[in-house]
Amino acid sequence: MEHRRIYVCGTVQGVGFRPFVWRLARQHQIEGTVRNHGDQVVIEACAPSPSMGAFIQGLGKHSLPHAVIERIDIEPMADHPARGRGSAREYLGFQILDSTVPEDLQPRIPPDSATCNACLEEMSDPGNRRYGYPFIQCNDCGPRFTIIESLPFDRSRTTMREFPLCSRCEEEYRDPNNRRFHCQTIACPDCGPRLSWLGDSTDARSDPIMIATHAVQVGQIIAIKGIGGFHLACDARNDAAIARLRRWKGRGEKPFALMARDHELAHSIAHGPSQAWHGLNDWICPIVLMRRNRDAHISPLVAPGLSTIGIMLPYSPLHHLLMHQAQGPWVMTSGNRSDEPLAIDNDDAVDRLSGIADGFLLHNRKIIEMCDDSVVRFRETSHGTLRSTLRRARGMVPEAIPFADASTDILASGADLKGTFCLVRGNRAYVSQPFGDLSNRQAMDSLQNSAMRWEKKLSVTPTRVASDRHPMYFASQWGRERAHRIGTQPFLIQHHHAHLGALMAEHQRDPKAHLLGFVFDGTGYGHDGTIWGGEAIALRHGRFERFASLQPFQLPGGDAAVRFPHRIALSLLHLAGIPWTNDLPCVIDGEPDANYLFKQLLDRQTHCIETTSMGRLFDGVASLLGVRHSITYEAQAAIELEELANQATCTNVNDADRSWLHQVLPESQRNFPTVLFVRELVNRYRSGTPRSELAHWFHRILAAWMTTVAARYRVKHPSDCIEILEIGLSGGVFQNELLLGLAVESLEDAGFRVLNHQQWPCHDGSIALGQAWIASHLSTYPT
């Protein structure tokens, strides 16, 4: 007989792993026990050698959809009754024991999961006792992260503890042959959460789902409490409802996402590569950005001026029941005003959303952690399909990312836009869901409160804090406050270095690896006190070097220029020495008196901010070409410029692009020639070149410049580039799929290996991860 204690580490709690172990043990006639112990599952097993080997082999071949085994450790146990930790004992068959919590707990929190097919079949079966039940779930699906209060994952440590099991659920819970055996979130209509409707209704006894769907069909807007918070929903074909929703949310022209009943309806709305359709239906069920069909039967107000549309399928039982009765796609947007945190509490939602929602579809299961929908996109290129994660939230958070063992617990406070935080303990980093714009007090409070809960659940006690160098970021101020309370100095990490740190963490690169990174975004506080954002940064042996950038230009009137791209266009013309004549769209758009004021500011260099921001260059070019002169949401001008470029007949970077760039960028130079580029752009515009061709040319010239800079870096550092030099792409501008595709193709054709974000956002939502990665590898950070 063999006696073994087996430690299974990874995502093995809240995913049905203990019932799986029990069934496997019975199959191989193993005696012993299994229990949750901290972040792992501990098995004590006793069996003849052949059975033990088959059992251990079977552990690694599980078919559980959400379990991830990182490591299995095995130690022998002495063949006599237990007298110590390493001793065996007598067993009564094989049992599941209560969870235990070690002092050195390093837990794993499972993410929420979309409803599995087995639960959907039960919910659709009139003969099943869970027929039509909007909270059906099992070991393989349902909420986890959003309802967990503490670990290990047991019902008593979740908000499901408020729903005692009925006798039939209790029987299923204890039945080894039932698929809800030891399911911690088991529930049914007799004992589980329940729906309610708040609003006008002809009959209070009516089915809340029928009332809600009818409300949407007649043009109303409803608030729906889901897994991680509230949605605001309306008919995606109803112009009046969507316009009212836009006005209330203060959303301007920012696109809304849709929920479609099934693949058939989604196919009638949009098209995309096969990977996009697979992504639409995986267990995360994210919003997937695809190309809108021209004949799609949806309101033009869903995504004004854009050829793309965000679509998701139902991912909770409640959504499935609603969409089954819906007559078409629904707008499904977060239940909040723009930049506020998502509403998760019934009373708070009624208070905050009553100005827009005509009715509320509520339930009585508490939500601990707000979590919005994840957003992904897939783009086909000649080099394959590129995946981008635009929002990492439901279904992805809070999965850990492996780190080299950190010597201390770390808190990284992130950045202000798309604010997140990151906690590090040992060899794992945990990045939060995004909380929006942290200049909003409610969003900042929500992030801080969540960080406190995470620290408790994950047993993290930070003794090192990493923050952005920007002195005015609210996230940085919070980081400095936390560092002061700890009694230490914060690591103030340069913004674009953090972007590359996140990329290195995602791709599991050595901290001393050699990388040339292009970081393109809107704003990042530079080492010289100016605003950076169009940077080529070299990481060598852990050191940070700014190798190249855009040629600087001015933002007249300061930060307000972000909302008015025509100001940036005027600044670019001023820099290039081009008179402001009325044949240029950006000049025509401005009031003469205002244009005169901006010229005075630029001439005197007063009330101007110097920048190398690629995001602002995109804004300026959009205005120069007459695409957009003011914006109603972040990056609107750049998004619409990309839309225009996609109408061009050109494809990849060509010899003419390279030839022009080499003429204006001598071997001794490497900064992007902003002045000469603007002059050429205006000359081509005045000569009658179609605007779409000019927009595409701009994207190609940027890709060609990146390839040229990379080649010149390789020449400058030949001894460090014996192997293929890796090029990193990060920063929010790389959400532009045209630029990303052109850059990847051009760089790879030139013999470089390209790293881009896939599972993590390229924008500021990953800054906290990058800060934590850098702080975990350095004992100090240069000031």
Tab-separated table of N, CA, C and O in Angstrom, residues 255-302:
chain	number	residue	atom	x	y	z
A	255	PRO	N	-19.887	54.876	-28.553
A	255	PRO	CA	-20.735	53.743	-28.941
A	255	PRO	C	-21.241	52.933	-27.756
A	255	PRO	O	-20.578	52.829	-26.724
A	256	PHE	N	-22.421	52.361	-27.929
A	256	PHE	CA	-22.999	51.430	-26.972
A	256	PHE	C	-22.728	50.004	-27.432
A	256	PHE	O	-22.550	49.729	-28.627
A	257	ALA	N	-22.736	49.067	-26.479
A	257	ALA	CA	-22.652	47.642	-26.797
A	257	ALA	C	-24.059	47.065	-26.890
A	257	ALA	O	-25.009	47.586	-26.297
A	258	LEU	N	-24.169	45.969	-27.633
A	258	LEU	CA	-25.442	45.287	-27.805
A	258	LEU	C	-25.382	43.894	-27.206
A	258	LEU	O	-24.325	43.270	-27.158
A	259	MET	N	-26.549	43.396	-26.797
A	259	MET	CA	-26.688	41.984	-26.466
A	259	MET	C	-27.668	41.373	-27.462
A	259	MET	O	-28.766	41.883	-27.654
A	260	ALA	N	-27.226	40.287	-28.115
A	260	ALA	CA	-28.057	39.576	-29.084
A	260	ALA	C	-28.482	38.238	-28.497
A	260	ALA	O	-27.733	37.624	-27.726
A	261	ARG	N	-29.643	37.790	-28.891
A	261	ARG	CA	-30.205	36.562	-28.337
A	261	ARG	C	-29.309	35.352	-28.612
A	261	ARG	O	-29.106	34.500	-27.756
A	262	ASP	N	-28.759	35.261	-29.830
A	262	ASP	CA	-27.995	34.086	-30.218
A	262	ASP	C	-27.074	34.436	-31.381
A	262	ASP	O	-27.048	35.585	-31.867
A	263	HIS	N	-26.334	33.431	-31.870
A	263	HIS	CA	-25.398	33.638	-32.966
A	263	HIS	C	-26.113	34.088	-34.236
A	263	HIS	O	-25.588	34.926	-34.992
A	264	GLU	N	-27.269	33.547	-34.476
A	264	GLU	CA	-27.993	33.894	-35.695
A	264	GLU	C	-28.307	35.383	-35.740
A	264	GLU	O	-28.092	36.055	-36.770
A	265	LEU	N	-28.806	35.918	-34.635
A	265	LEU	CA	-29.100	37.347	-34.590
A	265	LEU	C	-27.814	38.162	-34.662
A	265	LEU	O	-27.758	39.194	-35.342
A	266	ALA	N	-26.762	37.715	-33.969
A	266	ALA	CA	-25.487	38.430	-34.014
A	266	ALA	C	-24.936	38.480	-35.434
A	266	ALA	O	-24.398	39.512	-35.873
A	267	HIS	N	-25.068	37.382	-36.186
A	267	HIS	CA	-24.595	37.345	-37.578
A	267	HIS	C	-25.368	38.319	-38.462
A	267	HIS	O	-24.827	38.811	-39.460
A	268	SER	N	-26.598	38.600	-38.117
A	268	SER	CA	-27.373	39.559	-38.911
A	268	SER	C	-26.948	40.996	-38.649
A	268	SER	O	-27.302	41.903	-39.411
A	269	ILE	N	-26.181	41.196	-37.581
A	269	ILE	CA	-25.765	42.542	-37.191
A	269	ILE	C	-24.332	42.837	-37.598
A	269	ILE	O	-24.004	43.955	-38.031
A	270	ALA	N	-23.448	41.840	-37.486
A	270	ALA	CA	-22.025	42.107	-37.661
A	270	ALA	C	-21.321	40.915	-38.289
A	270	ALA	O	-21.866	39.810	-38.371
A	271	HIS	N	-20.090	41.155	-38.734
A	271	HIS	CA	-19.256	40.096	-39.278
A	271	HIS	C	-17.835	40.281	-38.775
A	271	HIS	O	-17.413	41.394	-38.423
A	272	GLY	N	-17.089	39.187	-38.745
A	272	GLY	CA	-15.719	39.230	-38.248
A	272	GLY	C	-15.040	37.898	-38.471
A	272	GLY	O	-15.652	36.939	-38.944
A	273	PRO	N	-13.742	37.810	-38.115
A	273	PRO	CA	-13.002	36.558	-38.298
A	273	PRO	C	-13.547	35.450	-37.403
A	273	PRO	O	-14.264	35.704	-36.430
A	274	SER	N	-13.193	34.216	-37.735
A	274	SER	CA	-13.721	33.065	-36.988
A	274	SER	C	-13.358	33.145	-35.508
A	274	SER	O	-14.145	32.746	-34.648
A	275	GLN	N	-12.162	33.680	-35.202
A	275	GLN	CA	-11.762	33.787	-33.795
A	275	GLN	C	-12.705	34.702	-33.015
A	275	GLN	O	-12.916	34.510	-31.814
A	276	ALA	N	-13.248	35.707	-33.697
A	276	ALA	CA	-14.182	36.613	-33.019
A	276	ALA	C	-15.456	35.872	-32.618
A	276	ALA	O	-15.994	36.083	-31.527
A	277	TRP	N	-15.920	34.978	-33.478
A	277	TRP	CA	-17.136	34.232	-33.159
A	277	TRP	C	-16.888	33.201	-32.077
A	277	TRP	O	-17.750	32.947	-31.237
A	278	HIS	N	-15.692	32.614	-32.077
A	278	HIS	CA	-15.345	31.711	-30.974
A	278	HIS	C	-15.273	32.494	-29.661
A	278	HIS	O	-15.744	32.030	-28.621
A	279	GLY	N	-14.658	33.681	-29.719
A	279	GLY	CA	-14.546	34.504	-28.518
A	279	GLY	C	-15.887	34.942	-27.988
A	279	GLY	O	-16.087	35.070	-26.775
A	280	LEU	N	-16.836	35.168	-28.887
A	280	LEU	CA	-18.164	35.618	-28.478
A	280	LEU	C	-18.865	34.588	-27.602
A	280	LEU	O	-19.669	34.928	-26.729
A	281	ASN	N	-18.522	33.318	-27.806
A	281	ASN	CA	-19.267	32.244	-27.163
A	281	ASN	C	-18.449	31.469	-26.145
A	281	ASN	O	-18.863	30.401	-25.709
A	282	ASP	N	-17.259	31.972	-25.758
A	282	ASP	CA	-16.493	31.214	-24.770
A	282	ASP	C	-17.039	31.482	-23.367
A	282	ASP	O	-18.019	32.205	-23.192
A	283	TRP	N	-16.405	30.882	-22.356
A	283	TRP	CA	-16.984	30.948	-21.010
A	283	TRP	C	-16.898	32.340	-20.395
A	283	TRP	O	-17.567	32.627	-19.410
A	284	ILE	N	-16.097	33.229	-20.996
A	284	ILE	CA	-16.057	34.616	-20.517
A	284	ILE	C	-17.248	35.388	-21.066
A	284	ILE	O	-17.804	36.257	-20.410
A	285	CYS	N	-17.637	35.081	-22.310
A	285	CYS	CA	-18.715	35.801	-22.996
A	285	CYS	C	-18.476	37.312	-22.965
A	285	CYS	O	-19.294	38.080	-22.426
A	286	PRO	N	-17.364	37.774	-23.519
A	286	PRO	CA	-17.092	39.209	-23.488
A	286	PRO	C	-17.876	39.946	-24.564
A	286	PRO	O	-18.527	39.334	-25.426
A	287	ILE	N	-17.809	41.259	-24.516
A	287	ILE	CA	-18.213	42.067	-25.666
A	287	ILE	C	-17.119	41.916	-26.726
A	287	ILE	O	-15.934	42.075	-26.425
A	288	VAL	N	-17.508	41.595	-27.949
A	288	VAL	CA	-16.544	41.439	-29.042
A	288	VAL	C	-16.817	42.517	-30.074
A	288	VAL	O	-17.952	42.669	-30.550
A	289	LEU	N	-15.778	43.280	-30.420
A	289	LEU	CA	-15.919	44.313	-31.446
A	289	LEU	C	-15.787	43.680	-32.823
A	289	LEU	O	-14.811	42.976	-33.104
A	290	MET	N	-16.786	43.914	-33.667
A	290	MET	CA	-16.784	43.391	-35.029
A	290	MET	C	-17.267	44.463	-35.997
A	290	MET	O	-17.689	45.545	-35.586
A	291	ARG	N	-17.201	44.154	-37.282
A	291	ARG	CA	-17.667	45.072	-38.308
A	291	ARG	C	-19.189	44.972	-38.452
A	291	ARG	O	-19.725	43.873	-38.587
A	292	ARG	N	-19.836	46.119	-38.438
A	292	ARG	CA	-21.291	46.144	-38.550
A	292	ARG	C	-21.709	45.865	-39.994
A	292	ARG	O	-21.110	46.389	-40.944
A	293	ASN	N	-22.726	45.032	-40.151
A	293	ASN	CA	-23.299	44.804	-41.478
A	293	ASN	C	-24.045	46.055	-41.933
A	293	ASN	O	-24.716	46.716	-41.138
A	294	ARG	N	-23.948	46.362	-43.209
A	294	ARG	CA	-24.608	47.562	-43.720
A	294	ARG	C	-26.123	47.491	-43.589
A	294	ARG	O	-26.799	48.523	-43.446
A	295	ASP	N	-26.659	46.276	-43.661
A	295	ASP	CA	-28.117	46.133	-43.569
A	295	ASP	C	-28.580	45.744	-42.171
A	295	ASP	O	-29.705	45.269	-41.986
A	296	ALA	N	-27.714	45.943	-41.169
A	296	ALA	CA	-28.079	45.589	-39.794
A	296	ALA	C	-29.275	46.421	-39.332
A	296	ALA	O	-29.303	47.643	-39.501
A	297	HIS	N	-30.248	45.744	-38.745
A	297	HIS	CA	-31.477	46.428	-38.314
A	297	HIS	C	-31.296	46.951	-36.887
A	297	HIS	O	-31.866	46.427	-35.924
A	298	ILE	N	-30.465	47.986	-36.765
A	298	ILE	CA	-30.246	48.649	-35.479
A	298	ILE	C	-30.203	50.156	-35.720
A	298	ILE	O	-29.952	50.623	-36.832
A	299	SER	N	-30.419	50.909	-34.669
A	299	SER	CA	-30.428	52.364	-34.778
A	299	SER	C	-29.029	52.890	-35.082
A	299	SER	O	-28.033	52.397	-34.524
A	300	PRO	N	-28.917	53.915	-35.932
A	300	PRO	CA	-27.608	54.534	-36.169
A	300	PRO	C	-27.045	55.226	-34.932
A	300	PRO	O	-25.856	55.544	-34.879
A	301	LEU	N	-27.898	55.440	-33.921
A	301	LEU	CA	-27.436	56.094	-32.696
A	301	LEU	C	-26.691	55.140	-31.770
A	301	LEU	O	-26.124	55.574	-30.768
A	302	VAL	N	-26.671	53.836	-32.088
A	302	VAL	CA	-25.931	52.886	-31.252
A	302	VAL	C	-24.443	53.181	-31.300
A	302	VAL	O	-23.764	53.202	-30.266
